[in-house]
Tab-separated table of C-alpha atoms and ligand atoms in Angstrom:
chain	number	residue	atom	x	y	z
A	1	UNK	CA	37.074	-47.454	15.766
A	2	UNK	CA	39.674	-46.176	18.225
A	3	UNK	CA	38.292	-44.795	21.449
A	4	UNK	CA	39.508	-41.169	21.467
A	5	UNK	CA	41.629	-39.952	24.864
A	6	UNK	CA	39.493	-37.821	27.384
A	7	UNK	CA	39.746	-34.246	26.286
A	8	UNK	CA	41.615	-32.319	29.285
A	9	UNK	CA	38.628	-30.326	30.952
A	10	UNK	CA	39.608	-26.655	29.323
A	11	UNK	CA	40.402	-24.095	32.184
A	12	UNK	CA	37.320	-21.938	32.925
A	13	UNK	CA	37.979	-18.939	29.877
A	14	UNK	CA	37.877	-15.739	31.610
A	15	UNK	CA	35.210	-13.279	31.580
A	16	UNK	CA	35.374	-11.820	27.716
A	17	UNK	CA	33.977	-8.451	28.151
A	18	UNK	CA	30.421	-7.696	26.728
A	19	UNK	CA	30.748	-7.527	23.057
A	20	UNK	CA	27.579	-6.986	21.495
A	21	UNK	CA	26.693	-9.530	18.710
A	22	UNK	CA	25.802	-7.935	15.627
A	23	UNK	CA	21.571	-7.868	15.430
A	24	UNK	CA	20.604	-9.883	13.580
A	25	UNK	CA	16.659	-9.203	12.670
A	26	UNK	CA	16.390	-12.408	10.350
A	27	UNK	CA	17.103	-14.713	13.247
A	28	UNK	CA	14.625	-13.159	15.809
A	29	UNK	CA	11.844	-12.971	13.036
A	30	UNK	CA	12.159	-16.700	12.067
A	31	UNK	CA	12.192	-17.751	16.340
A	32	UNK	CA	8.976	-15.652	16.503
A	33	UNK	CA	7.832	-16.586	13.626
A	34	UNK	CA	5.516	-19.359	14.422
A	35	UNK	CA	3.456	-16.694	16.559
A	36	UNK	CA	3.479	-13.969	13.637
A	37	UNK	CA	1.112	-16.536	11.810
A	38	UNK	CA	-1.026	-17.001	14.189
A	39	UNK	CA	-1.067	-13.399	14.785
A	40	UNK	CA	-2.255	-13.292	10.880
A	41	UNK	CA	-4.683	-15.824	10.736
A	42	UNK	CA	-6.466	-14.574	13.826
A	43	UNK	CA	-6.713	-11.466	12.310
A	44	UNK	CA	-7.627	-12.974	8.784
A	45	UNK	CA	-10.732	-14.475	10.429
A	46	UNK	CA	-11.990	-11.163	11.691
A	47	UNK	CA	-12.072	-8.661	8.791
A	48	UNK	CA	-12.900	-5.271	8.907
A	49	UNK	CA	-13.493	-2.162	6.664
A	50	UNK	CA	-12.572	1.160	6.021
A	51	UNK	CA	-11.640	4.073	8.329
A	52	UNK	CA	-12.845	1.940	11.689
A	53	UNK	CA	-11.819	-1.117	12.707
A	54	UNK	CA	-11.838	-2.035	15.883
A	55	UNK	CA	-11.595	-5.500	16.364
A	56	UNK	CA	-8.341	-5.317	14.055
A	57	UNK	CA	-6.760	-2.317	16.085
A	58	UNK	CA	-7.698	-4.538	19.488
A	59	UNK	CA	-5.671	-6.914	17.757
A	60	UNK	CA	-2.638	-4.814	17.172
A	61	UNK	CA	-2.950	-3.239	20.402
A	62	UNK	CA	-3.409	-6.309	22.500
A	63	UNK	CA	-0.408	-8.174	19.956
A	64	UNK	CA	1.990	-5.031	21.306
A	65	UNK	CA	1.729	-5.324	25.366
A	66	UNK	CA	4.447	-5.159	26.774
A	67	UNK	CA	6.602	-3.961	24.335
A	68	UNK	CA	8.040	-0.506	25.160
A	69	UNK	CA	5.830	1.911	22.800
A	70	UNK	CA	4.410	5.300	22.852
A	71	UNK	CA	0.757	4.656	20.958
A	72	UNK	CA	-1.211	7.073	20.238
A	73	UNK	CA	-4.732	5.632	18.354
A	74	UNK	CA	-6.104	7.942	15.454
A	75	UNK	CA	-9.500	10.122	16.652
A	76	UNK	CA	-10.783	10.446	13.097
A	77	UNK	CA	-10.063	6.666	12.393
A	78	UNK	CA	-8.850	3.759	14.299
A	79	UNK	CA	-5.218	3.796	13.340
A	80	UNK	CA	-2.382	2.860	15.802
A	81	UNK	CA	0.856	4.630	15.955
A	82	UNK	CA	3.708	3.546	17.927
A	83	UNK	CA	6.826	5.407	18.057
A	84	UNK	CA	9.403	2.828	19.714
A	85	UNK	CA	12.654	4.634	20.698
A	86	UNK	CA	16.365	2.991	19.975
A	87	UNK	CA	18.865	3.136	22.662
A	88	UNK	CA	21.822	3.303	20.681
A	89	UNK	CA	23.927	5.929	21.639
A	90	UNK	CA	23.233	9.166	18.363
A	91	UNK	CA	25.769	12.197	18.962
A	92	UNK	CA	23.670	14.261	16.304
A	93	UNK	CA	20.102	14.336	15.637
A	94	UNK	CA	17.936	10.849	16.296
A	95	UNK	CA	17.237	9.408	12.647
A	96	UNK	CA	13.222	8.871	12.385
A	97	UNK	CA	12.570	6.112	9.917
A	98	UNK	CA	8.693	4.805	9.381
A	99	UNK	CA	7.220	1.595	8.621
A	100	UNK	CA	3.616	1.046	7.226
A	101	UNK	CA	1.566	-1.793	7.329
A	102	UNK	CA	-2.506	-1.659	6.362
A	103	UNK	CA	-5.162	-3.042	7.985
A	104	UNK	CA	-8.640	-3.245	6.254
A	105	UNK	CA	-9.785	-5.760	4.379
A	106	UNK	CA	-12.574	-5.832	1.285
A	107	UNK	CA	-15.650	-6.825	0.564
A	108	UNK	CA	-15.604	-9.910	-1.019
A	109	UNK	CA	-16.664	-13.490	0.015
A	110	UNK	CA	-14.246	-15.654	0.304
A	111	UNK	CA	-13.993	-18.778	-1.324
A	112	UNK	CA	-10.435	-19.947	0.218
A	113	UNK	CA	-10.965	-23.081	1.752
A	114	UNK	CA	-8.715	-22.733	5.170
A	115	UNK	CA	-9.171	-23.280	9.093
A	116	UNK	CA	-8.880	-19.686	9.250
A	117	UNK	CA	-11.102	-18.498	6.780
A	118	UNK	CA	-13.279	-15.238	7.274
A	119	UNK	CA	-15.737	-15.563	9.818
A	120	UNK	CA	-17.376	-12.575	8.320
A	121	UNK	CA	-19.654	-13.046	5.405
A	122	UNK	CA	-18.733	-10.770	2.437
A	123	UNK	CA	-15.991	-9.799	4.025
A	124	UNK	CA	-12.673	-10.851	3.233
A	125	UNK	CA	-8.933	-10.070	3.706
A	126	UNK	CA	-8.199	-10.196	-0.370
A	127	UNK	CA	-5.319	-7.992	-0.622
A	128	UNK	CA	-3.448	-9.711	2.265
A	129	UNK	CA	-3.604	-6.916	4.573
A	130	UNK	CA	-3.188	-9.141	7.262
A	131	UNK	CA	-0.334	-10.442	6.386
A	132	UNK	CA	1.319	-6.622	6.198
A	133	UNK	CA	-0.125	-6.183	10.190
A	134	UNK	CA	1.836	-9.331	11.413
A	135	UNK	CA	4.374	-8.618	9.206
A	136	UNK	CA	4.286	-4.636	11.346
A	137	UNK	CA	3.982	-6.273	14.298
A	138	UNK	CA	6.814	-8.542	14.070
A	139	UNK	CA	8.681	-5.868	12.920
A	140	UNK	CA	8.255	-4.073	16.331
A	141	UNK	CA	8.532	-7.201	18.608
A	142	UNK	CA	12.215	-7.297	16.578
A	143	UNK	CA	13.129	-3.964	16.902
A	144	UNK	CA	11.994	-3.937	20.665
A	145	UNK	CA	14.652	-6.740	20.705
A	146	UNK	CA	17.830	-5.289	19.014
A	147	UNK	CA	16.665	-1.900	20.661
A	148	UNK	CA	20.352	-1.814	21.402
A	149	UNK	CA	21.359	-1.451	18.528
A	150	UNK	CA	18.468	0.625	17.092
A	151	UNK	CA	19.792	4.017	16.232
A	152	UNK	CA	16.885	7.108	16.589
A	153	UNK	CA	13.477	6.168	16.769
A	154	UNK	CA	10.920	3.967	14.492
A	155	UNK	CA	7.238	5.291	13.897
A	156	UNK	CA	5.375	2.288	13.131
A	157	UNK	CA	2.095	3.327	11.180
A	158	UNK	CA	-1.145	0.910	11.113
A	159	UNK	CA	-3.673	2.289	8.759
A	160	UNK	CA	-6.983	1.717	8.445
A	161	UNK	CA	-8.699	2.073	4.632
A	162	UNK	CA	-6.193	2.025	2.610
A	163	UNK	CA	-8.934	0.049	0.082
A	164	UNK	CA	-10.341	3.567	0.356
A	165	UNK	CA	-11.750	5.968	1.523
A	166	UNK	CA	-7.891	6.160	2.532
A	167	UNK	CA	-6.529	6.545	5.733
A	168	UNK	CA	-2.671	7.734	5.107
A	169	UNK	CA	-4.131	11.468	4.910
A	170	UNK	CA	-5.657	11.717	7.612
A	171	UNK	CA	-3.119	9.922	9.898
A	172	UNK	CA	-0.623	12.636	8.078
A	173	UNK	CA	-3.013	15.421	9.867
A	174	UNK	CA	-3.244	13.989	13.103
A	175	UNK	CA	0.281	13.902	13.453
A	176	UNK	CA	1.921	10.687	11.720
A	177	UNK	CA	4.979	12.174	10.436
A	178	UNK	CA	5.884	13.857	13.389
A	179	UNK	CA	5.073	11.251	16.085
A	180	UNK	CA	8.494	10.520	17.279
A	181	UNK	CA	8.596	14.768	17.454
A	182	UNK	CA	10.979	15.011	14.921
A	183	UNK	CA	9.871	14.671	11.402
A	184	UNK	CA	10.039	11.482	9.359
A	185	UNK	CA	13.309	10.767	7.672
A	186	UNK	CA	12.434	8.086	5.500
A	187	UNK	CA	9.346	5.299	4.838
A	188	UNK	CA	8.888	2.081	3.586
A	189	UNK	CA	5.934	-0.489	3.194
A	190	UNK	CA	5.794	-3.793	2.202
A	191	UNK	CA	2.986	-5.298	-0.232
A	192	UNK	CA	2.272	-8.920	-0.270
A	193	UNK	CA	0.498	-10.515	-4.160
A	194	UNK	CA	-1.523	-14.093	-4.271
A	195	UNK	CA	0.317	-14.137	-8.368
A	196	UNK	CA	2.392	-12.793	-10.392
A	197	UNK	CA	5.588	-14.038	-9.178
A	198	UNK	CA	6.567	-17.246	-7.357
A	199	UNK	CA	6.538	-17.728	-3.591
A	200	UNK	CA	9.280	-15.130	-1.917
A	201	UNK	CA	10.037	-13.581	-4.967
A	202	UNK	CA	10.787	-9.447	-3.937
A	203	UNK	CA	9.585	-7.258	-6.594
A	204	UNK	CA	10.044	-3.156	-7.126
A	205	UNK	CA	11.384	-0.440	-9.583
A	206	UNK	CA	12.710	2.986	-8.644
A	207	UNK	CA	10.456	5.957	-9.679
A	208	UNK	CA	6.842	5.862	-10.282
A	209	UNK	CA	5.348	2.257	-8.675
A	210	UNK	CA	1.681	3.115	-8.878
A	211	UNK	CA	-0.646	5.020	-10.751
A	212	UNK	CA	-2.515	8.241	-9.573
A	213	UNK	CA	-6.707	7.137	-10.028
A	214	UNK	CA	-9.195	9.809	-9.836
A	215	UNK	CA	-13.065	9.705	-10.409
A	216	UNK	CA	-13.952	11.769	-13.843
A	217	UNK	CA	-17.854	12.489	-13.307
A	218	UNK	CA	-19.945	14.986	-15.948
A	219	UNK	CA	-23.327	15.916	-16.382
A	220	UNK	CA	-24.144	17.298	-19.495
A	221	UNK	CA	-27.326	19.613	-18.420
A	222	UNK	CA	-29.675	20.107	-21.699
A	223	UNK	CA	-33.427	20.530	-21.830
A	224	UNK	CA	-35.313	17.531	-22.250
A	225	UNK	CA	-38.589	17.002	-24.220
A	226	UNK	CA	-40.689	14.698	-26.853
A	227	UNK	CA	-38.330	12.770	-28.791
A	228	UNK	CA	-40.581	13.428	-31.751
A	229	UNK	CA	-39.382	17.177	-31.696
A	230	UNK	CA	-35.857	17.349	-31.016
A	231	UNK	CA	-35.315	21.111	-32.412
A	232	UNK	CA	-37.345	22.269	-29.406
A	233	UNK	CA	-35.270	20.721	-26.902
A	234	UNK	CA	-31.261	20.531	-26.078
A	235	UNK	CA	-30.500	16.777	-26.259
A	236	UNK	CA	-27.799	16.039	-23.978
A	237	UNK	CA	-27.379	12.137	-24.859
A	238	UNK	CA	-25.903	12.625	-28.164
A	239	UNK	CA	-23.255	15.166	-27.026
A	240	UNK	CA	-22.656	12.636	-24.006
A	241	UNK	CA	-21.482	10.149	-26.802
A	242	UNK	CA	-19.345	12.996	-28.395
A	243	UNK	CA	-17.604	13.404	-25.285
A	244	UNK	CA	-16.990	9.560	-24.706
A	245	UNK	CA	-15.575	9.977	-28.147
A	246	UNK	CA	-13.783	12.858	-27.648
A	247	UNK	CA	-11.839	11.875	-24.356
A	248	UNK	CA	-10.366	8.910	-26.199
A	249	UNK	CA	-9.484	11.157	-29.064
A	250	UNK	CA	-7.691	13.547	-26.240
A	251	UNK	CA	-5.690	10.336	-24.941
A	252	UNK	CA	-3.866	9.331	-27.684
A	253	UNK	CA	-3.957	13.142	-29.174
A	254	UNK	CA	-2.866	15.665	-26.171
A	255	UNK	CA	-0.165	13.347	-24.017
A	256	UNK	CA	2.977	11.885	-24.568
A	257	UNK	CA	2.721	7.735	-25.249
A	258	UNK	CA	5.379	7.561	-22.758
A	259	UNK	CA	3.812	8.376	-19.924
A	260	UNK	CA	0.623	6.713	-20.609
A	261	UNK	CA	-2.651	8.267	-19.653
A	262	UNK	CA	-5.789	5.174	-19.086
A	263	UNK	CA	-9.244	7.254	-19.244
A	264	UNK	CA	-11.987	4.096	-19.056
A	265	UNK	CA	-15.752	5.314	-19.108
A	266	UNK	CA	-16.987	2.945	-16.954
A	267	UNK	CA	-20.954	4.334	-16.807
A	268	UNK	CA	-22.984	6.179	-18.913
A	269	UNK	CA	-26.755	7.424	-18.030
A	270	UNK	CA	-29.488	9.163	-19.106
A	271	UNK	CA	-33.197	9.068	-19.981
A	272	UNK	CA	-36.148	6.991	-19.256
A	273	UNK	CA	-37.772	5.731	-22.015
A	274	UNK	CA	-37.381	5.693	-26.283
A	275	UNK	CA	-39.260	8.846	-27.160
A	276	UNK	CA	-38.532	11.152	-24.335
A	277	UNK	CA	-35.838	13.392	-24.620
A	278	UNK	CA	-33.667	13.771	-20.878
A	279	UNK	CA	-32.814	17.060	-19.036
A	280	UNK	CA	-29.331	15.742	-18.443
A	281	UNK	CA	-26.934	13.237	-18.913
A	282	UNK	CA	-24.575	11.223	-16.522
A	283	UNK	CA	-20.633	9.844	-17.667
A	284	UNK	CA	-18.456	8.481	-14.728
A	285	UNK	CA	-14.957	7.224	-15.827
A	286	UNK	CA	-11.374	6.335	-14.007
A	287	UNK	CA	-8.865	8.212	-14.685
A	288	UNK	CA	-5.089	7.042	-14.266
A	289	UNK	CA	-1.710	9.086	-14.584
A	290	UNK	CA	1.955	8.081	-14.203
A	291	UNK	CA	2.989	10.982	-13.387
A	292	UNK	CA	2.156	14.343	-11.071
A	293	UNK	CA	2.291	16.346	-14.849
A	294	UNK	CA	0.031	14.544	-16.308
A	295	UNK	CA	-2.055	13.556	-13.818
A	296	UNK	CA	-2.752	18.017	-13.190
A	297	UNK	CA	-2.992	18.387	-17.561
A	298	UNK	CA	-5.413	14.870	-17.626
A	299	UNK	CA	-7.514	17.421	-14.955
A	300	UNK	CA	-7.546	20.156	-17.653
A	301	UNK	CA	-8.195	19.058	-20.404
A	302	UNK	CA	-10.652	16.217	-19.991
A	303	UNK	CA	-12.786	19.178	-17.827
A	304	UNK	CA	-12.402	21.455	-21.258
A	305	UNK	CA	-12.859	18.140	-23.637
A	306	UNK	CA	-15.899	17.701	-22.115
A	307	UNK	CA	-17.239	21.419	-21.653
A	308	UNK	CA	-16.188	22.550	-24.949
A	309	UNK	CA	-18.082	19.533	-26.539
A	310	UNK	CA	-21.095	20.883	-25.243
A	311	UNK	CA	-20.956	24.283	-25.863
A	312	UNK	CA	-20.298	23.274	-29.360
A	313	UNK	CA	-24.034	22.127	-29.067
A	314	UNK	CA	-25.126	24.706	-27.155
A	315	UNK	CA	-25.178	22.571	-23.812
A	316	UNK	CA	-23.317	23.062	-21.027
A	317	UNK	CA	-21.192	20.353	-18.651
A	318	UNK	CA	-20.563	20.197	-15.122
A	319	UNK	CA	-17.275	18.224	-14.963
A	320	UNK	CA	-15.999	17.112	-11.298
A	321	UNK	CA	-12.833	15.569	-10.628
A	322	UNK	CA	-12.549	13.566	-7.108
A	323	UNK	CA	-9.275	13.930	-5.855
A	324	UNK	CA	-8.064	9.779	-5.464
A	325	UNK	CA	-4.803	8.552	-4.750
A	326	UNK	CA	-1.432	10.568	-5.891
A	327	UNK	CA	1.429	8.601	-7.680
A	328	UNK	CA	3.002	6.088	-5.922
A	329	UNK	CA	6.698	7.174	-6.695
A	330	UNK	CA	9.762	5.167	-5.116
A	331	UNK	CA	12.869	7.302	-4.522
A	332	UNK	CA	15.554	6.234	-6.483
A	333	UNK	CA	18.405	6.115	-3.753
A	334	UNK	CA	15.681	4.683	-0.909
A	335	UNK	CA	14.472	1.634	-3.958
A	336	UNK	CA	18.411	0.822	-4.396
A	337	UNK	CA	18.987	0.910	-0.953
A	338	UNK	CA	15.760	-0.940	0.017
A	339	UNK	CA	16.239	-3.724	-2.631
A	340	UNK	CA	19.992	-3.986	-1.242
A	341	UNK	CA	18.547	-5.165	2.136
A	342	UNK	CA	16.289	-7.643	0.816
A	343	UNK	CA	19.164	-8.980	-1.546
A	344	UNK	CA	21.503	-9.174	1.649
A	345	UNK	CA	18.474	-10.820	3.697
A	346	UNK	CA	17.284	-13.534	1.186
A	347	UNK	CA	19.671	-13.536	-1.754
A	348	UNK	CA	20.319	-11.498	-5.109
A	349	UNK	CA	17.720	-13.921	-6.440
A	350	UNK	CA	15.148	-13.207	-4.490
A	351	UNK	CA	14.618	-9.948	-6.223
A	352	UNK	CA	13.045	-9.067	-9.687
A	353	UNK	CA	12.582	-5.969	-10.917
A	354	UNK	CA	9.778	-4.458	-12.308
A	355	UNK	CA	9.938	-3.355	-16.275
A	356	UNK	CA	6.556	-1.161	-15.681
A	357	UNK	CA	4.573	0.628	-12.895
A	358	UNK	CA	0.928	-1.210	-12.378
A	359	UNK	CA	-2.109	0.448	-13.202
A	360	UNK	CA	-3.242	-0.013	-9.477
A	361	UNK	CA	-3.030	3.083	-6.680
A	362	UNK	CA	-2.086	3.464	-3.195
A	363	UNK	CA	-2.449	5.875	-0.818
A	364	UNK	CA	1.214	5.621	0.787
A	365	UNK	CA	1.821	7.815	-2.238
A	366	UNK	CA	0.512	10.298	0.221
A	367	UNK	CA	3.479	9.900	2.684
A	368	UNK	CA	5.619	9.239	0.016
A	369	UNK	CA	5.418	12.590	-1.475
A	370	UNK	CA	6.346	14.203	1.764
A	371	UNK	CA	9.071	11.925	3.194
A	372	UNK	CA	11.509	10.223	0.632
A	373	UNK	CA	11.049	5.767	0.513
A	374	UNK	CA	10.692	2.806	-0.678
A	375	UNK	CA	7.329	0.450	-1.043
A	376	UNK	CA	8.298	-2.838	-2.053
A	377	UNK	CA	6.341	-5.798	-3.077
A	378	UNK	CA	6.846	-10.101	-2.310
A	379	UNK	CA	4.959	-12.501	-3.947
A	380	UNK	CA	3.503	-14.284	-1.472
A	381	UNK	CA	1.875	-17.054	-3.800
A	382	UNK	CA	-0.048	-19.763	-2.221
A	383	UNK	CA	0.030	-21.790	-5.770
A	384	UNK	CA	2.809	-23.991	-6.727
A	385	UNK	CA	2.251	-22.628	-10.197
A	386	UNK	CA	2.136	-18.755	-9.809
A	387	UNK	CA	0.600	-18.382	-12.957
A	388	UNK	CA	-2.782	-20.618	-12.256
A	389	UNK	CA	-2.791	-17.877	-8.995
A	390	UNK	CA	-5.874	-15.957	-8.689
A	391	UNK	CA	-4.768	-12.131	-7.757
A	392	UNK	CA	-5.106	-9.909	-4.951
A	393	UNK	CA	-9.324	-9.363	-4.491
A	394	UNK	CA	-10.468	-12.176	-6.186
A	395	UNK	CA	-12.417	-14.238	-4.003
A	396	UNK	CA	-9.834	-16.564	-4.323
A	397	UNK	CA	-6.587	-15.011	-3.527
A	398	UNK	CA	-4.609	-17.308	-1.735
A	399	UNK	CA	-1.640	-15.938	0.251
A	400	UNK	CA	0.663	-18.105	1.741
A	401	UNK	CA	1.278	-16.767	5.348
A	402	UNK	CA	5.079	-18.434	5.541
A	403	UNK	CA	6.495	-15.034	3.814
A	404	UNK	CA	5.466	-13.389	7.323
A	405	UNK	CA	8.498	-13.735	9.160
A	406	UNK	CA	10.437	-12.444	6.120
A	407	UNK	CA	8.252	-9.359	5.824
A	408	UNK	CA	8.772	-8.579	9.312
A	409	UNK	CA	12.733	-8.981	8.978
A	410	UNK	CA	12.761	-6.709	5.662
A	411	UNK	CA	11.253	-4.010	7.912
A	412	UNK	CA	12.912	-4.526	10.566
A	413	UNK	CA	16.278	-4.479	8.793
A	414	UNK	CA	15.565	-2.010	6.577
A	415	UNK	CA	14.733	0.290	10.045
A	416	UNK	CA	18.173	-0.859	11.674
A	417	UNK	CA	20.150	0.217	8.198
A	418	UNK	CA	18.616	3.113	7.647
A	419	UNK	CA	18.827	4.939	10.437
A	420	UNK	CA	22.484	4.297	11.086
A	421	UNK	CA	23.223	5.796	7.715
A	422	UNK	CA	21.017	8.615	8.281
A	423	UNK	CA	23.497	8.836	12.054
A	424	UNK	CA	26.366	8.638	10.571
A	425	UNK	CA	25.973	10.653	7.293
B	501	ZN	ZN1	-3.623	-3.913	-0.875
């Protein structure tokens, strides 16, 4: 081997002037990384539910210092809204673009065996919640970064109760989708799954994503009596069973099969004893809808299934429909657009799409239906077989933290893209 000649020391290049590097969110969220799960797991040892949760919001808060923000925390619930402002230059109006990440966890036990298990007993981050708030949070610390080259301004939305009673709506009427004092341009979330697909696999479908569920309750009111004299009384438990009946009968007979309506009596009460005849009787079922149509017929005519039923018998029935979560419904150009990103971030085969909605709701349906976006789902599957994976609220849903980083790039980038579109178009 030939000793190679001294390379002449190269003259001092001059002074390039500043050209700024394209951002580059993958890069920052990959050298932060490491602290993102940490972020996680602290957070997946302390979980919380519902509408308040402090310790969680102390988290985010305290995870945030030092970044330049405006937060504002929720007064009805303890969301945390930051609205961080890019310094690109904008000749038109600032692009507002939102990113969502939820917070509360569920009441389960867990049975994962990990360092950072829940502390709390029966309570338990099963739908990997935790993994959406570092995934938020990284988001930020990377946008803070390339704030540069951030064009308009990025709400960044941490809501509580998502597992219900919901805490979208009422962060929409204390001011969400105007924080940044313009309205909301566009939205996206990101949903992590313990199965279904291998590790890093990005799944989503344009249209509707998630079913609309609402709570069906009835109470047949008859007159109760001895069961040995049935005439002199209005038995309500028989025409309970009729309307059972009769709502499956409306399912297959009064909608389309193509947008499928799922009506599943889940409880069914009355009475006391064998020969005593009840005043009234209870039904409670789940109702879920694919679409806004259907979901405002389903309303109808399961409240005229069930009333007509018992004034066929001479009964009447109170029939109360609660009001759950909306469809969850992707916009078409936002899901391309979205599912472009991730392809650019992590590779065309990365990405799967989805063939069907899931029976499952959300409440970012809420800011969906007001502000056009994309919700997106990665597998982030603790198994090396995905399909021994337990799912999301078992006990046992496993959820491997390493997608982190990558969650907080796909926001971050999708942020970035967005809003210099929404500039330029
Ligand atoms: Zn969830």
């Amino acid at each position: 081997m030939t000793e190679a000649p001294e390379a002449p020391e190269a003259p001092e290049a001059p002074e390039a002037p500043e050209a700024p590097e394209a951002p580059d969110a993958l890069a920052v969220s990959r050298r932060i990384g490491p602290e993102l799960v940490e972020l996680r797991r602290r957070l997946h040892r302390i979980p919380e539910l519902g509408l308040h949760l402090p310790d969680t919001q102390a988290v985010v808060l305290e995870a945030m210092t030092g970044l330049d923000l405006e937060v504002t925390t929720g007064q009805e619930l303890s969301s945390v809204v930051a609205v961080l402002r890019g310094r690109a230059p904008v000749s038109g109006e600032r692009p507002v673009v939102l990113l969502r990440g939820d917070m509360d966890a569920l009441p389960v036990t867990e049975e994962v065996d990990a360092d950072y298990a829940s502390q709390r007993p029966g309570l338990m981050h099963a739908c990997g919640h935790d993994l959406h708030v570092a995934g938020l949070v990284g988001a930020a610390r990377i946008l803070h970064e390339l704030r540069d080259w951030l064009v308009g301004d990025v709400v960044l939305m941490f809501q509580p109760a998502e597992e219900g009673p919901g805490g979208a709506e009422p962060m929409i009427r204390e001011g969400l989708l105007e924080a940044a004092g313009r309205r909301v341009d566009a939205a996206y979330a990101v949903h992590v799954y313990s199965a279904d697909h291998p590790f890093g696999t990005w799944f989503g479908r344009p249209g509707t994503l998630m079913a609309a569920a609402d709570e069906v309750s009835v109470v047949v009111h008859g007159l109760g009596g001895h069961g040995s004299a049935p005439d002199r009384t209005r038995d309500p438990v028989p025409v309970a069973c009729e309307i059972v009946l009769a709502f499956q009968t409306a399912v297959t007979r009064q909608f389309s099969i193509w947008d499928p309506v799922v009506l599943t009596v889940g409880k069914v009460a009355a009475g006391t004893k064998d020969n005593i005849i009840p005043d009234d009787a209870h039904i409670e079922a789940s109702l879920r809808t694919f679409s806004p149509e259907h979901r405002g017929k389903a309303h109808e005519v399961f409240t005229r299934v069930a009333q007509g039923v018992a004034s066929a018998h001479g009964l009447t029935a109170e029939v109360t429909i609660g009001n759950g979560y909306p469809v969850t419904v992707n916009d078409a150009e936002e899901q391309a657009f979205a599912q472009g990103v991730v392809a650019d971030l992590f590779g065309a085969d990365r990405w799967a799409d989805m063939v069907d909605p899931e029976a499952g709701s959300e409440d970012m349906s809420f800011v969906l239906e007001q502000v056009p976006g994309a919700y997106l789902n990665v597998s982030a599957c603790a198994h090396a077989d995905h399909h021994d994976a337990e799912d999301n609220h078992s006990p046992r849903a496993a959820f491997d933290d390493a997608i982190v980083p990558d969650v907080a790039a796909a926001l971050a980038e999708l942020a970035l893209r967005r809003s210099r579109e929404l500039a330029s178009s």
